[in-house]
Short mmCIF file of the N, C-alpha and C atoms (twelve columns), coordinates in Angstrom:
data_MODEL
# 
_entry.id   MODEL 
# 
loop_
_atom_site.group_PDB 
_atom_site.id 
_atom_site.type_symbol 
_atom_site.label_atom_id 
_atom_site.label_alt_id 
_atom_site.label_comp_id 
_atom_site.label_asym_id 
_atom_site.label_seq_id 
_atom_site.Cartn_x 
_atom_site.Cartn_y 
_atom_site.Cartn_z 
_atom_site.pdbx_PDB_model_num 
ATOM 1   N N  . UNK A 1  0.767   -1.061 -0.075  1 
ATOM 2   C CA . UNK A 1  0.089   0.010  -0.044  1 
ATOM 3   C C  . UNK A 1  0.910   1.244  0.120   1 
ATOM 4   N N  . UNK A 2  0.316   2.303  -0.548  1 
ATOM 5   C CA . UNK A 2  1.158   3.435  -0.895  1 
ATOM 6   C C  . UNK A 2  0.114   4.791  -0.409  1 
ATOM 7   N N  . UNK A 3  0.694   5.642  0.222   1 
ATOM 8   C CA . UNK A 3  -0.141  6.871  0.581   1 
ATOM 9   C C  . UNK A 3  0.825   8.060  -0.176  1 
ATOM 10  N N  . UNK A 4  -0.205  8.916  -0.619  1 
ATOM 11  C CA . UNK A 4  0.369   10.295 -1.071  1 
ATOM 12  C C  . UNK A 4  -0.300  11.435 -0.363  1 
ATOM 13  N N  . UNK A 5  0.471   12.442 0.278   1 
ATOM 14  C CA . UNK A 5  -0.015  13.479 0.701   1 
ATOM 15  C C  . UNK A 5  0.480   14.838 0.107   1 
ATOM 16  N N  . UNK A 6  -0.331  15.386 -0.567  1 
ATOM 17  C CA . UNK A 6  -0.063  16.658 -1.422  1 
ATOM 18  C C  . UNK A 6  -0.609  17.903 -0.671  1 
ATOM 19  N N  . UNK A 7  0.423   18.782 -0.312  1 
ATOM 20  C CA . UNK A 7  -0.013  19.982 0.437   1 
ATOM 21  C C  . UNK A 7  0.275   21.041 -0.489  1 
ATOM 22  N N  . UNK A 8  -0.900  21.807 -0.633  1 
ATOM 23  C CA . UNK A 8  -0.911  22.830 -1.740  1 
ATOM 24  C C  . UNK A 8  -1.355  24.303 -1.144  1 
ATOM 25  N N  . UNK A 9  -0.647  25.243 -1.432  1 
ATOM 26  C CA . UNK A 9  -1.117  26.563 -1.079  1 
ATOM 27  C C  . UNK A 9  -1.437  27.321 -2.110  1 
ATOM 28  N N  . UNK A 10 -2.706  27.682 -2.256  1 
ATOM 29  C CA . UNK A 10 -3.404  28.554 -3.203  1 
ATOM 30  C C  . UNK A 10 -3.664  29.964 -2.929  1 
ATOM 31  N N  . UNK A 11 -3.718  30.838 -4.068  1 
ATOM 32  C CA . UNK A 11 -3.966  32.215 -3.874  1 
ATOM 33  C C  . UNK A 11 -5.619  32.204 -3.495  1 
ATOM 34  N N  . UNK A 12 -5.758  32.991 -2.462  1 
ATOM 35  C CA . UNK A 12 -7.135  32.980 -1.971  1 
ATOM 36  C C  . UNK A 12 -8.163  33.328 -3.078  1 
ATOM 37  N N  . UNK A 13 -7.964  34.217 -3.868  1 
ATOM 38  C CA . UNK A 13 -9.006  34.528 -4.952  1 
ATOM 39  C C  . UNK A 13 -9.192  33.407 -5.899  1 
ATOM 40  N N  . UNK A 14 -8.525  32.244 -5.905  1 
ATOM 41  C CA . UNK A 14 -8.698  31.138 -6.853  1 
ATOM 42  C C  . UNK A 14 -9.315  29.939 -6.159  1 
ATOM 43  N N  . UNK A 15 -9.647  30.175 -4.862  1 
ATOM 44  C CA . UNK A 15 -10.174 29.114 -4.008  1 
ATOM 45  C C  . UNK A 15 -11.304 28.365 -4.711  1 
ATOM 46  N N  . UNK A 16 -12.510 29.090 -5.085  1 
ATOM 47  C CA . UNK A 16 -13.579 28.471 -5.687  1 
ATOM 48  C C  . UNK A 16 -13.266 27.727 -7.190  1 
ATOM 49  N N  . UNK A 17 -12.418 28.284 -8.047  1 
ATOM 50  C CA . UNK A 17 -12.073 27.722 -9.041  1 
ATOM 51  C C  . UNK A 17 -11.084 26.485 -8.961  1 
ATOM 52  N N  . UNK A 18 -10.223 26.431 -7.842  1 
ATOM 53  C CA . UNK A 18 -9.591  25.319 -7.445  1 
ATOM 54  C C  . UNK A 18 -10.224 24.129 -6.902  1 
ATOM 55  N N  . UNK A 19 -11.270 24.453 -6.080  1 
ATOM 56  C CA . UNK A 19 -12.128 23.424 -5.431  1 
ATOM 57  C C  . UNK A 19 -13.007 22.806 -6.509  1 
ATOM 58  N N  . UNK A 20 -13.566 23.547 -7.440  1 
ATOM 59  C CA . UNK A 20 -14.246 23.054 -8.520  1 
ATOM 60  C C  . UNK A 20 -13.627 22.144 -9.511  1 
ATOM 61  N N  . UNK A 21 -12.384 22.402 -9.776  1 
ATOM 62  C CA . UNK A 21 -11.445 21.578 -10.467 1 
ATOM 63  C C  . UNK A 21 -11.059 20.386 -9.562  1 
ATOM 64  N N  . UNK A 22 -10.909 20.513 -8.432  1 
ATOM 65  C CA . UNK A 22 -10.444 19.418 -7.459  1 
ATOM 66  C C  . UNK A 22 -11.602 18.367 -7.441  1 
ATOM 67  N N  . UNK A 23 -12.750 18.907 -7.268  1 
ATOM 68  C CA . UNK A 23 -13.998 18.080 -7.075  1 
ATOM 69  C C  . UNK A 23 -14.137 17.098 -8.320  1 
ATOM 70  N N  . UNK A 24 -13.860 17.611 -9.679  1 
ATOM 71  C CA . UNK A 24 -13.961 16.939 -10.813 1 
ATOM 72  C C  . UNK A 24 -12.897 15.963 -10.984 1 
ATOM 73  N N  . UNK A 25 -11.739 16.277 -10.460 1 
ATOM 74  C CA . UNK A 25 -10.662 15.390 -10.642 1 
ATOM 75  C C  . UNK A 25 -10.846 14.149 -9.572  1 
ATOM 76  N N  . UNK A 26 -11.263 14.544 -8.346  1 
ATOM 77  C CA . UNK A 26 -11.475 13.510 -7.410  1 
ATOM 78  C C  . UNK A 26 -12.533 12.523 -7.803  1 
ATOM 79  N N  . UNK A 27 -13.541 12.976 -8.492  1 
ATOM 80  C CA . UNK A 27 -14.690 11.988 -8.930  1 
ATOM 81  C C  . UNK A 27 -14.133 10.944 -10.044 1 
ATOM 82  N N  . UNK A 28 -13.152 11.456 -10.765 1 
ATOM 83  C CA . UNK A 28 -12.647 10.501 -11.945 1 
ATOM 84  C C  . UNK A 28 -11.445 9.574  -11.101 1 
ATOM 85  N N  . UNK A 29 -10.655 10.345 -10.318 1 
ATOM 86  C CA . UNK A 29 -9.700  9.557  -9.751  1 
ATOM 87  C C  . UNK A 29 -10.072 8.317  -8.945  1 
ATOM 88  N N  . UNK A 30 -11.258 8.465  -8.179  1 
ATOM 89  C CA . UNK A 30 -11.863 7.570  -7.352  1 
ATOM 90  C C  . UNK A 30 -12.172 6.313  -8.280  1 
ATOM 91  N N  . UNK A 31 -12.395 6.376  -9.509  1 
ATOM 92  C CA . UNK A 31 -12.692 5.239  -10.531 1 
ATOM 93  C C  . UNK A 31 -11.570 4.636  -10.903 1 
ATOM 94  N N  . UNK A 32 -10.431 5.027  -10.691 1 
ATOM 95  C CA . UNK A 32 -9.168  4.491  -11.108 1 
ATOM 96  C C  . UNK A 32 -8.868  3.173  -10.562 1 
ATOM 97  N N  . UNK A 33 -8.402  2.216  -11.384 1 
ATOM 98  C CA . UNK A 33 -7.922  1.034  -10.891 1 
ATOM 99  C C  . UNK A 33 -6.693  1.143  -9.912  1 
ATOM 100 N N  . UNK A 34 -6.792  0.580  -8.832  1 
ATOM 101 C CA . UNK A 34 -5.791  0.807  -7.539  1 
ATOM 102 C C  . UNK A 34 -5.907  1.858  -6.709  1 
ATOM 103 N N  . UNK A 35 -6.909  2.650  -6.885  1 
ATOM 104 C CA . UNK A 35 -7.249  3.717  -6.025  1 
ATOM 105 C C  . UNK A 35 -8.178  3.190  -4.732  1 
ATOM 106 N N  . UNK A 36 -7.725  3.565  -3.641  1 
ATOM 107 C CA . UNK A 36 -8.497  3.187  -2.635  1 
ATOM 108 C C  . UNK A 36 -9.160  4.232  -1.821  1 
ATOM 109 N N  . UNK A 37 -8.587  5.440  -1.729  1 
ATOM 110 C CA . UNK A 37 -9.106  6.738  -1.273  1 
ATOM 111 C C  . UNK A 37 -8.412  7.947  -1.933  1 
ATOM 112 N N  . UNK A 38 -9.176  8.886  -1.952  1 
ATOM 113 C CA . UNK A 38 -8.732  10.175 -2.700  1 
ATOM 114 C C  . UNK A 38 -9.482  11.277 -2.145  1 
ATOM 115 N N  . UNK A 39 -8.994  12.093 -1.186  1 
ATOM 116 C CA . UNK A 39 -9.829  13.120 -0.585  1 
ATOM 117 C C  . UNK A 39 -8.935  14.397 -0.628  1 
ATOM 118 N N  . UNK A 40 -9.694  15.455 -0.545  1 
ATOM 119 C CA . UNK A 40 -9.085  16.938 -0.392  1 
ATOM 120 C C  . UNK A 40 -9.752  17.393 0.796   1 
ATOM 121 N N  . UNK A 41 -8.788  17.970 1.668   1 
ATOM 122 C CA . UNK A 41 -8.989  18.756 2.936   1 
ATOM 123 C C  . UNK A 41 -8.502  20.047 2.994   1 
ATOM 124 N N  . UNK A 42 -9.312  20.921 3.567   1 
ATOM 125 C CA . UNK A 42 -8.813  22.419 3.714   1 
ATOM 126 C C  . UNK A 42 -8.635  22.517 5.146   1 
ATOM 127 N N  . UNK A 43 -7.448  23.421 5.295   1 
ATOM 128 C CA . UNK A 43 -7.058  23.746 6.620   1 
ATOM 129 C C  . UNK A 43 -8.154  24.643 7.291   1 
ATOM 130 N N  . UNK A 44 -8.518  24.371 8.574   1 
ATOM 131 C CA . UNK A 44 -9.346  25.077 9.361   1 
ATOM 132 C C  . UNK A 44 -8.810  26.438 9.805   1 
ATOM 133 N N  . UNK A 45 -7.572  26.619 9.695   1 
ATOM 134 C CA . UNK A 45 -6.926  27.699 10.156  1 
ATOM 135 C C  . UNK A 45 -6.404  28.534 9.054   1 
ATOM 136 N N  . UNK A 46 -6.282  28.054 7.725   1 
ATOM 137 C CA . UNK A 46 -5.773  28.866 6.575   1 
ATOM 138 C C  . UNK A 46 -6.374  28.387 5.403   1 
ATOM 139 N N  . UNK A 47 -7.364  29.106 4.807   1 
ATOM 140 C CA . UNK A 47 -8.241  28.573 3.706   1 
ATOM 141 C C  . UNK A 47 -7.542  28.586 2.489   1 
ATOM 142 N N  . UNK A 48 -6.166  28.921 2.511   1 
ATOM 143 C CA . UNK A 48 -5.313  28.880 1.317   1 
ATOM 144 C C  . UNK A 48 -4.611  27.523 1.214   1 
ATOM 145 N N  . UNK A 49 -4.593  26.835 2.303   1 
ATOM 146 C CA . UNK A 49 -4.046  25.565 2.439   1 
ATOM 147 C C  . UNK A 49 -4.886  24.456 2.198   1 
ATOM 148 N N  . UNK A 50 -4.575  23.647 1.097   1 
ATOM 149 C CA . UNK A 50 -5.352  22.383 0.814   1 
ATOM 150 C C  . UNK A 50 -4.347  21.290 0.800   1 
ATOM 151 N N  . UNK A 51 -4.992  20.019 1.213   1 
ATOM 152 C CA . UNK A 51 -4.236  18.966 1.319   1 
ATOM 153 C C  . UNK A 51 -5.080  17.673 0.689   1 
ATOM 154 N N  . UNK A 52 -4.390  17.064 -0.370  1 
ATOM 155 C CA . UNK A 52 -4.841  15.801 -0.940  1 
ATOM 156 C C  . UNK A 52 -4.353  14.753 -0.075  1 
ATOM 157 N N  . UNK A 53 -5.175  13.735 0.360   1 
ATOM 158 C CA . UNK A 53 -4.653  12.572 1.122   1 
ATOM 159 C C  . UNK A 53 -5.224  11.502 0.216   1 
ATOM 160 N N  . UNK A 54 -4.312  10.621 -0.478  1 
ATOM 161 C CA . UNK A 54 -4.546  9.617  -1.344  1 
ATOM 162 C C  . UNK A 54 -4.011  8.239  -0.760  1 
ATOM 163 N N  . UNK A 55 -4.842  7.210  -1.030  1 
ATOM 164 C CA . UNK A 55 -4.204  5.853  -0.685  1 
ATOM 165 C C  . UNK A 55 -4.326  4.977  -1.943  1 
ATOM 166 N N  . UNK A 56 -3.336  4.292  -2.282  1 
ATOM 167 C CA . UNK A 56 -3.188  3.528  -3.579  1 
ATOM 168 C C  . UNK A 56 -2.780  2.020  -3.176  1 
ATOM 169 N N  . UNK A 57 -3.386  1.018  -4.060  1 
ATOM 170 C CA . UNK A 57 -2.928  -0.398 -3.689  1 
ATOM 171 C C  . UNK A 57 -1.416  -0.455 -3.815  1 
ATOM 172 N N  . UNK A 58 -0.676  0.216  -4.714  1 
ATOM 173 C CA . UNK A 58 0.693   0.111  -4.938  1 
ATOM 174 C C  . UNK A 58 1.229   1.348  -5.886  1 
ATOM 175 N N  . UNK A 59 2.500   1.374  -5.924  1 
ATOM 176 C CA . UNK A 59 3.005   2.532  -6.603  1 
ATOM 177 C C  . UNK A 59 2.769   2.304  -8.156  1 
ATOM 178 N N  . UNK A 60 2.592   1.249  -8.574  1 
ATOM 179 C CA . UNK A 60 2.115   1.056  -9.980  1 
ATOM 180 C C  . UNK A 60 0.885   1.696  -10.384 1 
ATOM 181 N N  . UNK A 61 0.007   1.739  -9.457  1 
ATOM 182 C CA . UNK A 61 -1.244  2.299  -9.668  1 
ATOM 183 C C  . UNK A 61 -1.114  3.905  -9.998  1 
ATOM 184 N N  . UNK A 62 -0.027  4.498  -9.514  1 
ATOM 185 C CA . UNK A 62 0.162   5.842  -9.671  1 
ATOM 186 C C  . UNK A 62 0.673   6.285  -11.042 1 
ATOM 187 N N  . UNK A 63 1.172   5.393  -11.759 1 
ATOM 188 C CA . UNK A 63 1.736   5.631  -13.226 1 
ATOM 189 C C  . UNK A 63 0.713   6.256  -14.131 1 
ATOM 190 N N  . UNK A 64 -0.366  5.529  -14.271 1 
ATOM 191 C CA . UNK A 64 -1.470  5.940  -15.255 1 
ATOM 192 C C  . UNK A 64 -2.239  7.020  -14.679 1 
ATOM 193 N N  . UNK A 65 -2.266  7.243  -13.351 1 
ATOM 194 C CA . UNK A 65 -2.915  8.256  -12.452 1 
ATOM 195 C C  . UNK A 65 -2.229  9.715  -13.093 1 
ATOM 196 N N  . UNK A 66 -0.851  9.660  -12.987 1 
ATOM 197 C CA . UNK A 66 -0.198  10.881 -13.216 1 
ATOM 198 C C  . UNK A 66 -0.439  11.355 -14.775 1 
ATOM 199 N N  . UNK A 67 -0.838  10.603 -15.699 1 
ATOM 200 C CA . UNK A 67 -0.901  11.038 -17.095 1 
ATOM 201 C C  . UNK A 67 -2.515  11.067 -17.322 1 
ATOM 202 N N  . UNK A 68 -3.510  10.682 -16.619 1 
ATOM 203 C CA . UNK A 68 -4.893  10.666 -16.758 1 
ATOM 204 C C  . UNK A 68 -5.262  11.979 -17.325 1 
ATOM 205 N N  . UNK A 69 -6.208  11.908 -18.307 1 
ATOM 206 C CA . UNK A 69 -6.881  13.219 -18.746 1 
ATOM 207 C C  . UNK A 69 -7.416  14.183 -17.602 1 
ATOM 208 N N  . UNK A 70 -8.014  13.540 -16.762 1 
ATOM 209 C CA . UNK A 70 -8.569  14.360 -15.549 1 
ATOM 210 C C  . UNK A 70 -7.573  15.036 -14.608 1 
ATOM 211 N N  . UNK A 71 -6.329  14.474 -14.531 1 
ATOM 212 C CA . UNK A 71 -5.292  15.068 -13.853 1 
ATOM 213 C C  . UNK A 71 -4.517  16.085 -14.640 1 
ATOM 214 N N  . UNK A 72 -4.524  15.830 -16.035 1 
ATOM 215 C CA . UNK A 72 -3.995  16.941 -16.723 1 
ATOM 216 C C  . UNK A 72 -4.827  18.016 -16.858 1 
ATOM 217 N N  . UNK A 73 -6.234  18.042 -16.884 1 
ATOM 218 C CA . UNK A 73 -7.156  19.194 -16.626 1 
ATOM 219 C C  . UNK A 73 -7.064  19.894 -15.365 1 
ATOM 220 N N  . UNK A 74 -6.911  19.026 -14.262 1 
ATOM 221 C CA . UNK A 74 -6.838  19.663 -13.079 1 
ATOM 222 C C  . UNK A 74 -5.520  20.448 -12.962 1 
ATOM 223 N N  . UNK A 75 -4.490  19.852 -13.456 1 
ATOM 224 C CA . UNK A 75 -3.181  20.424 -13.365 1 
ATOM 225 C C  . UNK A 75 -3.212  21.740 -14.032 1 
ATOM 226 N N  . UNK A 76 -3.925  21.915 -15.122 1 
ATOM 227 C CA . UNK A 76 -3.776  23.198 -15.979 1 
ATOM 228 C C  . UNK A 76 -4.599  24.397 -15.046 1 
ATOM 229 N N  . UNK A 77 -5.572  23.979 -14.304 1 
ATOM 230 C CA . UNK A 77 -6.258  24.880 -13.407 1 
ATOM 231 C C  . UNK A 77 -5.387  25.109 -12.170 1 
ATOM 232 N N  . UNK A 78 -4.884  23.995 -11.553 1 
ATOM 233 C CA . UNK A 78 -4.160  24.256 -10.298 1 
ATOM 234 C C  . UNK A 78 -2.995  24.850 -10.393 1 
ATOM 235 N N  . UNK A 79 -2.186  24.780 -11.436 1 
ATOM 236 C CA . UNK A 79 -1.009  25.622 -11.581 1 
ATOM 237 C C  . UNK A 79 -1.290  27.118 -11.548 1 
ATOM 238 N N  . UNK A 80 -2.253  27.551 -12.043 1 
ATOM 239 C CA . UNK A 80 -2.563  28.963 -11.929 1 
ATOM 240 C C  . UNK A 80 -3.144  29.414 -10.627 1 
ATOM 241 N N  . UNK A 81 -3.535  28.599 -9.631  1 
ATOM 242 C CA . UNK A 81 -3.860  28.835 -8.361  1 
ATOM 243 C C  . UNK A 81 -2.787  28.906 -7.227  1 
ATOM 244 N N  . UNK A 82 -1.763  28.177 -7.523  1 
ATOM 245 C CA . UNK A 82 -0.690  28.011 -6.444  1 
ATOM 246 C C  . UNK A 82 -0.112  29.285 -6.214  1 
ATOM 247 N N  . UNK A 83 0.221   29.594 -4.852  1 
ATOM 248 C CA . UNK A 83 0.943   30.737 -4.272  1 
ATOM 249 C C  . UNK A 83 2.457   30.245 -3.914  1 
ATOM 250 N N  . UNK A 84 2.513   28.901 -3.876  1 
ATOM 251 C CA . UNK A 84 3.760   28.443 -3.389  1 
ATOM 252 C C  . UNK A 84 3.837   26.948 -3.939  1 
ATOM 253 N N  . UNK A 85 5.121   26.559 -4.196  1 
ATOM 254 C CA . UNK A 85 5.407   25.131 -4.824  1 
ATOM 255 C C  . UNK A 85 4.592   24.021 -3.946  1 
ATOM 256 N N  . UNK A 86 4.046   23.139 -4.550  1 
ATOM 257 C CA . UNK A 86 3.397   22.054 -3.882  1 
ATOM 258 C C  . UNK A 86 4.481   21.183 -3.212  1 
ATOM 259 N N  . UNK A 87 4.017   20.602 -2.003  1 
ATOM 260 C CA . UNK A 87 4.756   19.585 -1.238  1 
ATOM 261 C C  . UNK A 87 4.304   18.227 -1.519  1 
ATOM 262 N N  . UNK A 88 5.018   17.323 -2.038  1 
ATOM 263 C CA . UNK A 88 4.246   16.014 -2.362  1 
ATOM 264 C C  . UNK A 88 5.132   14.954 -1.450  1 
ATOM 265 N N  . UNK A 89 4.340   14.205 -0.488  1 
ATOM 266 C CA . UNK A 89 5.073   13.099 0.093   1 
ATOM 267 C C  . UNK A 89 4.528   11.954 -0.304  1 
ATOM 268 N N  . UNK A 90 5.292   10.974 -0.677  1 
ATOM 269 C CA . UNK A 90 4.978   9.600  -1.062  1 
ATOM 270 C C  . UNK A 90 5.456   8.669  0.114   1 
ATOM 271 N N  . UNK A 91 4.541   8.042  0.602   1 
ATOM 272 C CA . UNK A 91 4.702   7.159  1.915   1 
ATOM 273 C C  . UNK A 91 4.468   5.753  1.637   1 
ATOM 274 N N  . UNK A 92 5.499   4.938  1.846   1 
ATOM 275 C CA . UNK A 92 5.496   3.489  1.729   1 
ATOM 276 C C  . UNK A 92 5.989   2.929  2.952   1 
ATOM 277 N N  . UNK A 93 5.798   1.593  3.187   1 
ATOM 278 C CA . UNK A 93 6.311   1.066  4.336   1 
ATOM 279 C C  . UNK A 93 7.818   1.279  4.607   1 
ATOM 280 N N  . UNK A 94 8.506   1.493  3.491   1 
ATOM 281 C CA . UNK A 94 10.108  1.543  3.461   1 
ATOM 282 C C  . UNK A 94 10.568  2.955  3.791   1 
ATOM 283 N N  . UNK A 95 9.824   3.882  3.370   1 
ATOM 284 C CA . UNK A 95 10.317  5.341  3.386   1 
ATOM 285 C C  . UNK A 95 9.178   6.430  3.113   1 
ATOM 286 N N  . UNK A 96 9.521   7.606  3.443   1 
ATOM 287 C CA . UNK A 96 8.754   8.721  3.143   1 
ATOM 288 C C  . UNK A 96 9.660   9.558  2.232   1 
ATOM 289 N N  . UNK A 97 9.114   9.592  0.820   1 
ATOM 290 C CA . UNK A 97 9.768   10.431 -0.045  1 
ATOM 291 C C  . UNK A 97 9.119   11.749 -0.299  1 
ATOM 292 N N  . UNK A 98 9.950   12.826 -0.091  1 
ATOM 293 C CA . UNK A 98 9.386   14.123 -0.117  1 
ATOM 294 C C  . UNK A 98 9.763   14.911 -1.410  1 
ATOM 295 N N  . UNK A 99 8.778   15.262 -2.273  1 
ATOM 296 C CA . UNK A 99 9.183   15.923 -3.538  1 
ATOM 297 C C  . UNK A 99 8.644   17.343 -3.540  1 
# 
């Protein structure tokens, strides 16, 4: 099993656009083979901080996810919303890889 935690900081004025794009991406991602859970959380203290928490059967399931059309569409919106570089943590039983 593998977990991915993506912490994103967005511009406050892009919040609604970001959340709409995220919801569409979440809906499609949950249908992907190997996906166990895929959720977006918003900080209760900072509305510009968004955290995706993902659970996958294995690392191989992430390969097609990264190039899926719904991920590309989300990426086109998300990149315009970021106010800081994303922090991606890939968590496996062996290690935590931070990107």
